[in-house]
Tab-separated table of C-alpha atoms and ligand atoms in Angstrom:
chain	number	residue	atom	x	y	z
G	1	MET	CA	0.007	-0.022	-0.066
G	2	LYS	CA	1.251	3.476	-0.942
G	3	LYS	CA	1.083	6.430	1.613
G	4	THR	CA	-1.474	9.086	0.948
G	5	VAL	CA	-1.783	12.749	2.277
G	6	LYS	CA	-3.869	11.187	5.103
G	7	ASP	CA	-0.882	9.261	6.392
G	8	ILE	CA	1.119	12.234	7.126
G	9	ILE	CA	0.937	15.603	9.117
G	10	VAL	CA	0.692	18.403	6.578
G	11	LYS	CA	-0.423	21.279	8.927
G	12	ASP	CA	1.792	24.308	8.545
G	13	LYS	CA	4.146	22.427	6.107
G	14	LYS	CA	4.862	23.570	2.592
G	15	VAL	CA	3.501	20.666	0.398
G	16	ILE	CA	4.202	20.819	-3.379
G	17	VAL	CA	1.622	18.795	-5.404
G	18	ARG	CA	2.095	17.491	-8.833
G	19	CYS	CA	-1.272	17.996	-10.660
G	20	ASP	CA	-2.309	17.217	-14.028
G	21	PHE	CA	-3.581	20.630	-15.477
G	22	ASN	CA	-2.819	19.729	-18.959
G	23	VAL	CA	-6.142	20.973	-20.092
G	24	PRO	CA	-7.202	21.628	-23.854
G	25	MET	CA	-7.036	25.440	-24.713
G	26	ILE	CA	-8.040	27.343	-27.673
G	27	ASP	CA	-6.848	31.004	-27.938
G	28	GLY	CA	-6.068	31.228	-24.183
G	29	ALA	CA	-9.541	29.761	-23.095
G	30	ILE	CA	-9.942	26.513	-21.381
G	31	THR	CA	-12.277	24.354	-23.464
G	32	ASP	CA	-12.631	21.517	-20.912
G	33	ASP	CA	-11.641	21.682	-17.180
G	34	THR	CA	-12.430	18.080	-16.246
G	35	ARG	CA	-8.865	17.753	-15.101
G	36	ILE	CA	-8.923	20.922	-12.913
G	37	LYS	CA	-12.051	19.670	-11.199
G	38	ALA	CA	-10.536	16.080	-10.721
G	39	ALA	CA	-7.663	17.775	-8.779
G	40	LEU	CA	-9.821	19.681	-6.362
G	41	PRO	CA	-10.386	17.063	-3.546
G	42	THR	CA	-6.607	16.732	-2.804
G	43	ILE	CA	-6.281	20.433	-2.947
G	44	GLU	CA	-9.296	21.161	-0.718
G	45	TYR	CA	-8.149	18.534	1.728
G	46	LEU	CA	-4.599	20.245	1.973
G	47	ILE	CA	-6.217	23.656	2.674
G	48	ALA	CA	-8.551	22.342	5.270
G	49	GLU	CA	-5.653	20.648	7.000
G	50	GLY	CA	-3.703	24.065	7.101
G	51	ALA	CA	-1.089	22.999	4.617
G	52	LYS	CA	0.916	25.765	2.590
G	53	VAL	CA	-0.069	24.490	-0.893
G	54	ILE	CA	2.192	24.750	-3.980
G	55	LEU	CA	0.861	23.463	-7.156
G	56	MET	CA	2.749	22.593	-10.307
G	57	SER	CA	1.879	20.988	-13.607
G	58	HIS	CA	2.803	20.870	-17.322
G	59	MET	CA	0.581	21.969	-20.179
G	60	GLY	CA	1.016	21.269	-23.826
G	61	ARG	CA	4.325	21.082	-25.458
G	62	PRO	CA	6.378	24.179	-24.946
G	63	LYS	CA	9.450	22.121	-25.699
G	64	GLY	CA	11.623	23.389	-22.799
G	65	GLU	CA	11.068	27.167	-23.630
G	66	PRO	CA	9.037	29.803	-21.938
G	67	LYS	CA	6.337	30.068	-24.783
G	68	MET	CA	3.483	32.054	-23.111
G	69	GLU	CA	0.837	30.425	-25.263
G	70	PHE	CA	1.360	27.628	-22.656
G	71	THR	CA	1.291	29.707	-19.566
G	72	LEU	CA	-0.749	28.319	-16.555
G	73	ALA	CA	-2.347	31.591	-15.694
G	74	PRO	CA	-5.798	30.505	-17.046
G	75	VAL	CA	-5.603	27.647	-14.771
G	76	ALA	CA	-4.784	29.767	-11.676
G	77	GLU	CA	-7.860	31.772	-12.517
G	78	ARG	CA	-10.271	28.777	-12.843
G	79	LEU	CA	-8.682	27.354	-9.753
G	80	SER	CA	-9.478	30.502	-7.727
G	81	GLN	CA	-13.295	30.258	-8.892
G	82	TYR	CA	-13.599	26.548	-7.968
G	83	LEU	CA	-11.733	26.922	-4.578
G	84	LYS	CA	-13.325	30.176	-3.655
G	85	LYS	CA	-10.236	31.763	-2.689
G	86	ASP	CA	-7.138	33.638	-4.461
G	87	VAL	CA	-4.748	31.221	-5.938
G	88	LYS	CA	-1.467	33.135	-6.219
G	89	PHE	CA	0.359	32.597	-9.594
G	90	VAL	CA	3.902	33.600	-10.053
G	91	SER	CA	4.864	33.120	-13.538
G	92	SER	CA	8.641	32.919	-14.154
G	93	PRO	CA	10.173	31.944	-17.579
G	94	VAL	CA	12.470	29.532	-15.549
G	95	VAL	CA	9.760	28.171	-13.515
G	96	VAL	CA	11.671	28.713	-10.187
G	97	ASP	CA	13.468	31.974	-9.252
G	98	ASP	CA	13.866	34.118	-6.430
G	99	SER	CA	10.292	35.665	-6.756
G	100	VAL	CA	8.810	32.272	-6.770
G	101	LYS	CA	11.052	31.104	-3.839
G	102	ALA	CA	9.854	34.186	-1.968
G	103	ALA	CA	6.097	33.520	-2.594
G	104	ALA	CA	6.508	29.889	-1.577
G	105	GLU	CA	8.341	30.990	1.683
G	106	ASN	CA	5.673	33.706	2.443
G	107	LEU	CA	2.706	31.408	1.925
G	108	ALA	CA	0.315	31.328	5.138
G	109	SER	CA	-1.136	28.060	6.218
G	110	GLY	CA	-4.163	27.382	3.853
G	111	GLU	CA	-2.932	29.482	1.132
G	112	VAL	CA	-2.482	28.244	-2.503
G	113	LEU	CA	0.428	29.228	-4.956
G	114	LEU	CA	0.488	27.869	-8.524
G	115	ILE	CA	3.958	27.968	-10.380
G	116	GLU	CA	4.522	28.056	-14.011
G	117	ASN	CA	4.360	25.303	-16.625
G	118	VAL	CA	7.208	23.001	-15.632
G	119	ARG	CA	7.882	22.174	-19.300
G	120	PHE	CA	9.149	25.856	-19.834
G	121	ARG	CA	12.374	24.102	-18.775
G	122	LYS	CA	13.822	21.381	-20.882
G	123	GLU	CA	15.289	19.921	-17.799
G	124	GLU	CA	11.846	18.818	-16.731
G	125	THR	CA	11.424	15.893	-19.347
G	126	ASP	CA	15.093	15.200	-19.042
G	127	ASN	CA	14.473	14.344	-15.376
G	128	ASP	CA	17.252	16.580	-14.358
G	129	PRO	CA	18.455	16.321	-10.944
G	130	GLY	CA	19.338	20.003	-10.736
G	131	PHE	CA	15.780	20.999	-11.654
G	132	ALA	CA	14.206	18.441	-9.457
G	133	LYS	CA	16.237	20.014	-6.681
G	134	GLU	CA	15.138	23.507	-7.447
G	135	LEU	CA	11.380	22.203	-7.372
G	136	ALA	CA	11.939	20.324	-4.235
G	137	SER	CA	13.694	23.532	-2.568
G	138	LEU	CA	10.265	25.331	-2.523
G	139	ALA	CA	8.574	22.540	-0.197
G	140	GLU	CA	8.998	20.037	2.590
G	141	ILE	CA	6.560	17.368	1.226
G	142	PHE	CA	5.955	16.150	-2.340
G	143	VAL	CA	2.418	14.836	-3.117
G	144	GLN	CA	2.084	13.006	-6.407
G	145	ASP	CA	-1.524	13.423	-7.954
G	146	ALA	CA	-0.724	13.459	-11.648
G	147	PHE	CA	-1.743	9.971	-13.001
G	148	GLY	CA	-1.706	11.195	-16.598
G	149	THR	CA	2.096	11.642	-16.599
G	150	ALA	CA	2.934	8.968	-13.795
G	151	HIS	CA	4.240	6.713	-16.744
G	152	ARG	CA	7.049	9.297	-17.282
G	153	ALA	CA	10.085	9.728	-15.311
G	154	HIS	CA	10.341	13.709	-15.379
G	155	ALA	CA	11.900	15.976	-12.595
G	156	SER	CA	8.361	17.082	-11.508
G	157	THR	CA	6.987	13.443	-11.389
G	158	ALA	CA	10.020	11.325	-10.128
G	159	GLY	CA	13.179	13.324	-9.670
G	160	ILE	CA	11.758	15.453	-7.053
G	161	ALA	CA	11.062	12.489	-4.833
G	162	GLU	CA	14.854	12.145	-4.333
G	163	TYR	CA	14.819	15.049	-2.322
G	164	LEU	CA	11.402	15.146	-0.514
G	165	PRO	CA	9.226	12.608	1.387
G	166	CYS	CA	6.442	11.548	-1.264
G	167	VAL	CA	2.870	10.654	-0.695
G	168	SER	CA	0.031	10.203	-3.138
G	169	GLY	CA	-3.080	12.453	-3.584
G	170	PHE	CA	-6.687	11.149	-3.856
G	171	LEU	CA	-6.488	10.815	-7.683
G	172	ILE	CA	-3.473	8.583	-7.655
G	173	GLU	CA	-4.901	6.761	-4.776
G	174	LYS	CA	-8.174	5.819	-6.662
G	175	GLU	CA	-6.331	4.937	-9.780
G	176	VAL	CA	-3.869	2.580	-7.998
G	177	LYS	CA	-6.787	1.031	-5.956
G	178	PHE	CA	-8.874	0.216	-8.906
G	179	LEU	CA	-6.465	-0.532	-11.568
G	180	GLY	CA	-4.112	-2.369	-9.210
G	181	GLU	CA	-6.722	-4.581	-7.780
G	182	ALA	CA	-8.293	-5.353	-11.074
G	183	VAL	CA	-4.951	-6.612	-12.465
G	184	GLU	CA	-3.500	-8.317	-9.368
G	185	ALA	CA	-6.522	-9.491	-7.345
G	186	PRO	CA	-9.637	-9.277	-9.534
G	187	LYS	CA	-13.122	-10.722	-8.394
G	188	ARG	CA	-13.776	-13.459	-10.824
G	189	PRO	CA	-14.947	-14.065	-13.425
G	190	PHE	CA	-12.515	-11.286	-14.851
G	191	LEU	CA	-13.453	-10.100	-18.260
G	192	ALA	CA	-11.234	-7.734	-20.309
G	193	ILE	CA	-12.749	-6.003	-23.291
G	194	MET	CA	-10.205	-4.728	-25.904
G	195	GLY	CA	-10.952	-2.596	-28.897
G	196	GLY	CA	-9.819	0.369	-30.658
G	197	ALA	CA	-7.904	0.756	-33.839
G	198	LYS	CA	-4.353	-0.363	-33.536
G	199	VAL	CA	-3.421	-3.904	-32.330
G	200	GLY	CA	0.220	-2.782	-31.863
G	201	ASP	CA	-0.644	-0.202	-29.169
G	202	LYS	CA	-2.496	-2.788	-27.316
G	203	ILE	CA	-0.388	-5.900	-27.735
G	204	PRO	CA	1.477	-5.603	-24.588
G	205	VAL	CA	-1.737	-4.999	-22.590
G	206	ILE	CA	-3.293	-8.002	-24.171
G	207	GLU	CA	-0.120	-10.042	-23.291
G	208	ASN	CA	-0.320	-9.114	-19.804
G	209	LEU	CA	-4.189	-9.624	-19.312
G	210	ILE	CA	-4.182	-13.002	-21.119
G	211	THR	CA	-2.372	-14.583	-18.135
G	212	LYS	CA	-4.975	-13.049	-15.620
G	213	VAL	CA	-8.462	-12.835	-17.210
G	214	ASP	CA	-11.063	-15.656	-17.662
G	215	THR	CA	-12.491	-14.135	-20.808
G	216	LEU	CA	-11.056	-11.695	-23.271
G	217	ILE	CA	-13.405	-9.876	-25.719
G	218	ILE	CA	-11.827	-8.370	-28.869
G	219	GLY	CA	-13.755	-5.981	-30.803
G	220	GLY	CA	-13.436	-2.650	-32.743
G	221	GLY	CA	-10.818	-2.115	-35.476
G	222	MET	CA	-8.393	-4.419	-33.916
G	223	SER	CA	-10.582	-7.494	-34.539
G	224	TYR	CA	-10.009	-7.386	-38.213
G	225	THR	CA	-6.108	-8.098	-37.777
G	226	PHE	CA	-7.187	-11.139	-35.810
G	227	PHE	CA	-9.637	-12.358	-38.493
G	228	LYS	CA	-6.770	-11.862	-41.144
G	229	ALA	CA	-4.555	-13.981	-38.643
G	230	MET	CA	-7.293	-16.569	-38.783
G	231	GLY	CA	-7.134	-16.515	-42.687
G	232	LEU	CA	-10.535	-14.701	-43.208
G	233	GLU	CA	-11.347	-11.902	-45.794
G	234	ILE	CA	-11.588	-8.702	-44.153
G	235	GLY	CA	-12.448	-6.383	-47.248
G	236	LYS	CA	-11.256	-2.849	-46.749
G	237	SER	CA	-11.397	-3.164	-43.003
G	238	ILE	CA	-8.583	-1.517	-40.996
G	239	LEU	CA	-5.591	-3.836	-40.740
G	240	ASP	CA	-2.557	-3.521	-38.715
G	241	GLU	CA	-0.318	-5.469	-41.293
G	242	GLY	CA	2.733	-5.601	-39.195
G	243	ASN	CA	1.084	-7.382	-36.356
G	244	ILE	CA	-0.964	-10.313	-38.050
G	245	GLY	CA	1.795	-12.666	-36.759
G	246	LEU	CA	1.327	-11.506	-33.164
G	247	ALA	CA	-2.393	-11.542	-33.262
G	248	ALA	CA	-2.032	-15.244	-34.222
G	249	GLU	CA	0.394	-15.887	-31.304
G	250	LEU	CA	-2.050	-14.285	-29.009
G	251	LEU	CA	-4.822	-16.420	-30.080
G	252	LYS	CA	-2.681	-19.358	-29.425
G	253	LYS	CA	-1.528	-17.917	-25.966
G	254	ALA	CA	-5.105	-17.541	-25.007
G	255	LYS	CA	-5.793	-21.145	-25.943
G	256	ASP	CA	-2.668	-22.402	-23.747
G	257	ASN	CA	-3.801	-20.298	-20.741
G	258	GLY	CA	-7.327	-21.674	-20.921
G	259	VAL	CA	-8.673	-18.083	-21.712
G	260	GLU	CA	-12.078	-17.909	-23.477
G	261	ILE	CA	-11.658	-15.415	-26.550
G	262	LEU	CA	-14.701	-13.661	-27.943
G	263	LEU	CA	-14.442	-12.114	-31.239
G	264	PRO	CA	-17.227	-10.436	-33.236
G	265	VAL	CA	-19.845	-12.900	-34.983
G	266	ASP	CA	-21.201	-10.216	-37.081
G	267	VAL	CA	-20.084	-6.780	-38.199
G	268	VAL	CA	-21.763	-3.651	-39.688
G	269	THR	CA	-20.015	-3.012	-42.839
G	270	ALA	CA	-19.921	0.234	-44.986
G	271	ALA	CA	-18.706	0.826	-48.585
G	272	GLU	CA	-16.835	4.049	-47.546
G	273	PHE	CA	-15.831	5.635	-44.266
G	274	SER	CA	-18.747	7.860	-43.815
G	275	ASN	CA	-21.624	8.470	-41.455
G	276	ASP	CA	-24.052	8.328	-44.332
G	277	ALA	CA	-22.824	5.213	-45.903
G	278	GLU	CA	-25.421	2.543	-46.154
G	279	ARG	CA	-25.043	0.034	-43.154
G	280	VAL	CA	-24.869	-3.730	-44.045
G	281	VAL	CA	-24.695	-6.291	-41.321
G	282	VAL	CA	-22.840	-9.558	-42.405
G	283	ASP	CA	-21.472	-12.609	-40.364
G	284	PHE	CA	-17.788	-12.222	-39.493
G	285	ASP	CA	-16.408	-14.509	-42.155
G	286	LYS	CA	-18.536	-13.027	-44.976
G	287	ILE	CA	-17.154	-9.624	-45.179
G	288	PRO	CA	-17.268	-8.648	-48.923
G	289	ALA	CA	-13.966	-7.604	-50.500
G	290	ASP	CA	-15.366	-4.039	-51.254
G	291	ARG	CA	-16.777	-3.116	-47.781
G	292	GLU	CA	-15.099	-2.274	-44.442
G	293	GLY	CA	-16.026	-3.297	-40.936
G	294	MET	CA	-17.043	-0.202	-38.896
G	295	ASP	CA	-18.826	-1.571	-35.754
G	296	ILE	CA	-19.973	-4.821	-34.103
G	297	GLY	CA	-23.267	-6.327	-35.335
G	298	PRO	CA	-26.468	-7.065	-33.143
G	299	LYS	CA	-25.471	-10.646	-32.486
G	300	THR	CA	-22.265	-9.683	-31.160
G	301	ARG	CA	-23.669	-7.020	-28.923
G	302	GLU	CA	-25.910	-9.694	-27.412
G	303	LEU	CA	-23.065	-12.043	-27.031
G	304	TYR	CA	-20.720	-9.473	-25.417
G	305	GLY	CA	-23.763	-8.309	-23.224
G	306	LYS	CA	-24.006	-11.865	-21.762
G	307	ALA	CA	-20.261	-12.173	-20.978
G	308	ILE	CA	-20.447	-8.726	-19.339
G	309	ALA	CA	-23.617	-9.896	-17.228
G	310	GLU	CA	-21.641	-13.011	-16.138
G	311	ALA	CA	-18.491	-11.058	-15.057
G	312	ALA	CA	-17.457	-9.816	-11.691
G	313	THR	CA	-14.742	-7.651	-12.932
G	314	VAL	CA	-14.937	-5.981	-16.218
G	315	VAL	CA	-11.892	-3.857	-17.666
G	316	TRP	CA	-12.706	-2.064	-20.890
G	317	ASN	CA	-10.180	-0.414	-23.185
G	318	GLY	CA	-10.929	0.686	-26.860
G	319	PRO	CA	-14.252	1.486	-28.652
G	320	MET	CA	-16.076	-1.310	-30.388
G	321	GLY	CA	-16.529	0.599	-33.559
G	322	VAL	CA	-16.003	3.968	-35.217
G	323	PHE	CA	-17.949	5.549	-32.493
G	324	GLU	CA	-17.242	9.144	-33.585
G	325	LEU	CA	-19.693	8.553	-36.597
G	326	PRO	CA	-23.133	8.229	-34.680
G	327	ASN	CA	-24.485	5.506	-37.110
G	328	PHE	CA	-21.457	3.243	-36.210
G	329	ALA	CA	-21.594	3.954	-32.429
G	330	GLU	CA	-24.178	1.437	-31.459
G	331	GLY	CA	-21.754	-1.353	-30.447
G	332	THR	CA	-19.656	0.871	-28.307
G	333	LYS	CA	-22.754	2.348	-26.657
G	334	ALA	CA	-24.236	-1.318	-26.080
G	335	VAL	CA	-20.936	-2.303	-24.211
G	336	ALA	CA	-21.107	0.970	-22.099
G	337	SER	CA	-24.823	0.307	-21.380
G	338	TYR	CA	-24.141	-3.313	-20.340
G	339	MET	CA	-21.342	-2.238	-18.184
G	340	ALA	CA	-23.408	0.439	-16.601
G	341	ASP	CA	-26.166	-1.998	-15.778
G	342	SER	CA	-23.729	-4.659	-14.284
G	343	ASP	CA	-23.057	-5.236	-10.525
G	344	ALA	CA	-19.444	-5.924	-11.594
G	345	VAL	CA	-16.460	-3.697	-10.691
G	346	THR	CA	-16.376	-1.874	-13.934
G	347	ILE	CA	-13.145	0.037	-15.085
G	348	ILE	CA	-12.602	1.909	-18.184
G	349	GLY	CA	-8.977	2.836	-19.273
G	350	GLY	CA	-7.986	4.680	-22.510
G	351	GLY	CA	-8.692	8.185	-23.599
G	352	ASP	CA	-11.246	7.354	-26.390
G	353	SER	CA	-13.225	4.820	-24.380
G	354	ALA	CA	-13.439	7.239	-21.458
G	355	ALA	CA	-14.634	10.059	-23.729
G	356	ALA	CA	-17.133	7.578	-25.326
G	357	VAL	CA	-18.751	6.548	-21.839
G	358	GLU	CA	-18.746	10.208	-20.760
G	359	GLN	CA	-20.553	11.364	-24.136
G	360	MET	CA	-23.061	8.640	-23.790
G	361	GLY	CA	-23.979	9.510	-20.438
G	362	PHE	CA	-22.734	6.331	-18.599
G	363	ALA	CA	-19.947	7.905	-16.634
G	364	ASP	CA	-21.378	7.936	-13.193
G	365	LYS	CA	-22.377	4.219	-13.470
G	366	MET	CA	-18.841	2.855	-13.797
G	367	THR	CA	-16.770	1.871	-10.772
G	368	HIS	CA	-13.775	3.830	-12.137
G	369	ILE	CA	-12.831	5.661	-15.269
G	370	SER	CA	-9.093	6.157	-15.487
G	371	THR	CA	-7.882	9.668	-16.180
G	372	GLY	CA	-4.563	8.772	-17.686
G	373	GLY	CA	-4.781	7.144	-21.299
G	374	GLY	CA	-1.154	6.209	-21.732
G	375	ALA	CA	-0.676	5.737	-18.043
G	376	SER	CA	-3.519	3.441	-17.622
G	377	LEU	CA	-2.469	1.320	-20.592
G	378	GLU	CA	1.081	1.036	-19.006
G	379	PHE	CA	-0.537	-0.105	-15.632
G	380	LEU	CA	-2.613	-2.749	-17.335
G	381	GLU	CA	0.524	-3.989	-19.053
G	382	GLY	CA	1.657	-4.718	-15.605
G	383	LYS	CA	4.647	-2.031	-15.684
G	384	GLU	CA	5.620	-0.283	-12.704
G	385	LEU	CA	5.150	3.485	-13.417
G	386	PRO	CA	7.998	5.637	-12.350
G	387	GLY	CA	5.799	8.341	-10.951
G	388	ILE	CA	4.199	5.838	-8.626
G	389	ALA	CA	7.189	3.772	-7.889
G	390	VAL	CA	8.494	6.932	-5.894
G	391	ILE	CA	5.637	7.248	-3.529
G	392	GLU	CA	6.489	5.712	-0.125
G	393	ASP	CA	5.012	2.473	1.077
G	394	LYS	CA	3.034	2.360	4.240
F	401	ADP	P1	-8.446	4.337	-26.531
F	401	ADP	O1	-8.127	5.890	-26.660
F	401	ADP	O2	-9.686	4.017	-25.630
F	401	ADP	O3	-7.263	3.499	-25.885
F	401	ADP	P2	-7.823	3.719	-29.334
F	401	ADP	O4	-7.256	4.953	-29.368
F	401	ADP	O5	-7.056	2.610	-29.330
F	401	ADP	O6	-8.821	3.666	-27.930
F	401	ADP	O7	-8.880	3.480	-30.468
F	401	ADP	C1	-10.028	4.566	-30.778
F	401	ADP	C2	-10.249	4.726	-32.099
F	401	ADP	O8	-10.545	3.324	-32.717
F	401	ADP	C3	-11.470	5.563	-32.336
F	401	ADP	O9	-11.003	6.588	-33.176
F	401	ADP	C4	-12.368	4.585	-33.301
F	401	ADP	O10	-12.939	5.482	-34.383
F	401	ADP	C5	-11.326	3.708	-33.793
F	401	ADP	N1	-12.077	2.447	-34.338
F	401	ADP	C6	-12.697	1.443	-33.630
F	401	ADP	N2	-13.312	0.636	-34.539
F	401	ADP	C7	-12.775	0.760	-35.754
F	401	ADP	C8	-12.994	0.300	-36.857
F	401	ADP	N3	-13.947	-0.872	-37.009
F	401	ADP	N4	-12.475	0.914	-38.064
F	401	ADP	C9	-11.689	1.878	-37.908
F	401	ADP	N5	-11.485	2.597	-36.620
F	401	ADP	C10	-12.165	1.953	-35.715
F	402	MG	MG1	-6.968	6.816	-28.215
């Protein structure tokens, strides 16, 4: 078990928190502040406990230079609104300088300071010890709460922990609890649902899960690479050419491990990649040469629904079809809906799957939706994430 903010005394201490404020912006305006809202519980707890709170994050890709289009100023403003108190923001082109140090030093208990985008310094992504030390010099305790970057060993996510005691915030605590339990000690039957476009991106996840799950569902764009590996015609469907061999190996590995694999039994096809294209449902082994698979079909939805209903843990990564086109979103919607209705522990990992579940209105019916796309995938691969490894054990 990892230590959390609740396991230490933070009163009157300077606490530096690595948050994920990497919010989408258009012309200096925040277009989606989900990540800011997600960070609030940890910050509010620290304020209530009388800590002196210093926040840091990256945003976008300023590539190690103080490019002001990536300033965190709009984040400070939004935070002030949500916290109903003034969040001090001291912008320095070098992130930490004398004015930033003075602001940190002069914080009163319960006050909040945000420092500038840590990626204004190229030493951040190099995990440079000098920069990590500069960040650490601002505080007495380091709180790790940025799951989205926990798979990166950077100065603000890993290096800083060399110089300060490190505990997790509530966001990381939740991610580690649900993703960790699902992979290491799942309630059985354990079902994993994999989809999305590219087999290559997901192979390491499938390889890890195949030794742990009872049933593996493969849907979405990646199923055609598996069909190809089985020697079937897939028409113009998306194919990950370089991974046909690996797909065949995974099918064999599943068999060797006694894992049941479910592939689509029917697919919704189209003659071109367009929402207005005519939809024709065909059996999985009868895809015409001039059409492409865009979604799972009705028989498959029912089959997958049954598997979901029987499972006690369901981990889902990757949409079942081209859900961005409403006419080909039914498969993804059905899986989300079956999961929402189930009593199982339901976990969503992956950026597009999480977005689909939010969009379709099932978000509050899931046990856990991971906030880190790449980080949640690496977690499901069974890797130890550098930003989590540095958190002290209880
Ligand atoms: P996640 O972000 O949840 O890990 P991915 O990024 O792997 O998911 O995959 C999402 C993408 O896969 C979506 O853009 C979706 O349109 C695409 N996709 C799903 N099924 C198909 C298909 N049959 N053909 C083409 N693209 C597909
Ligand atoms: Mg994606």
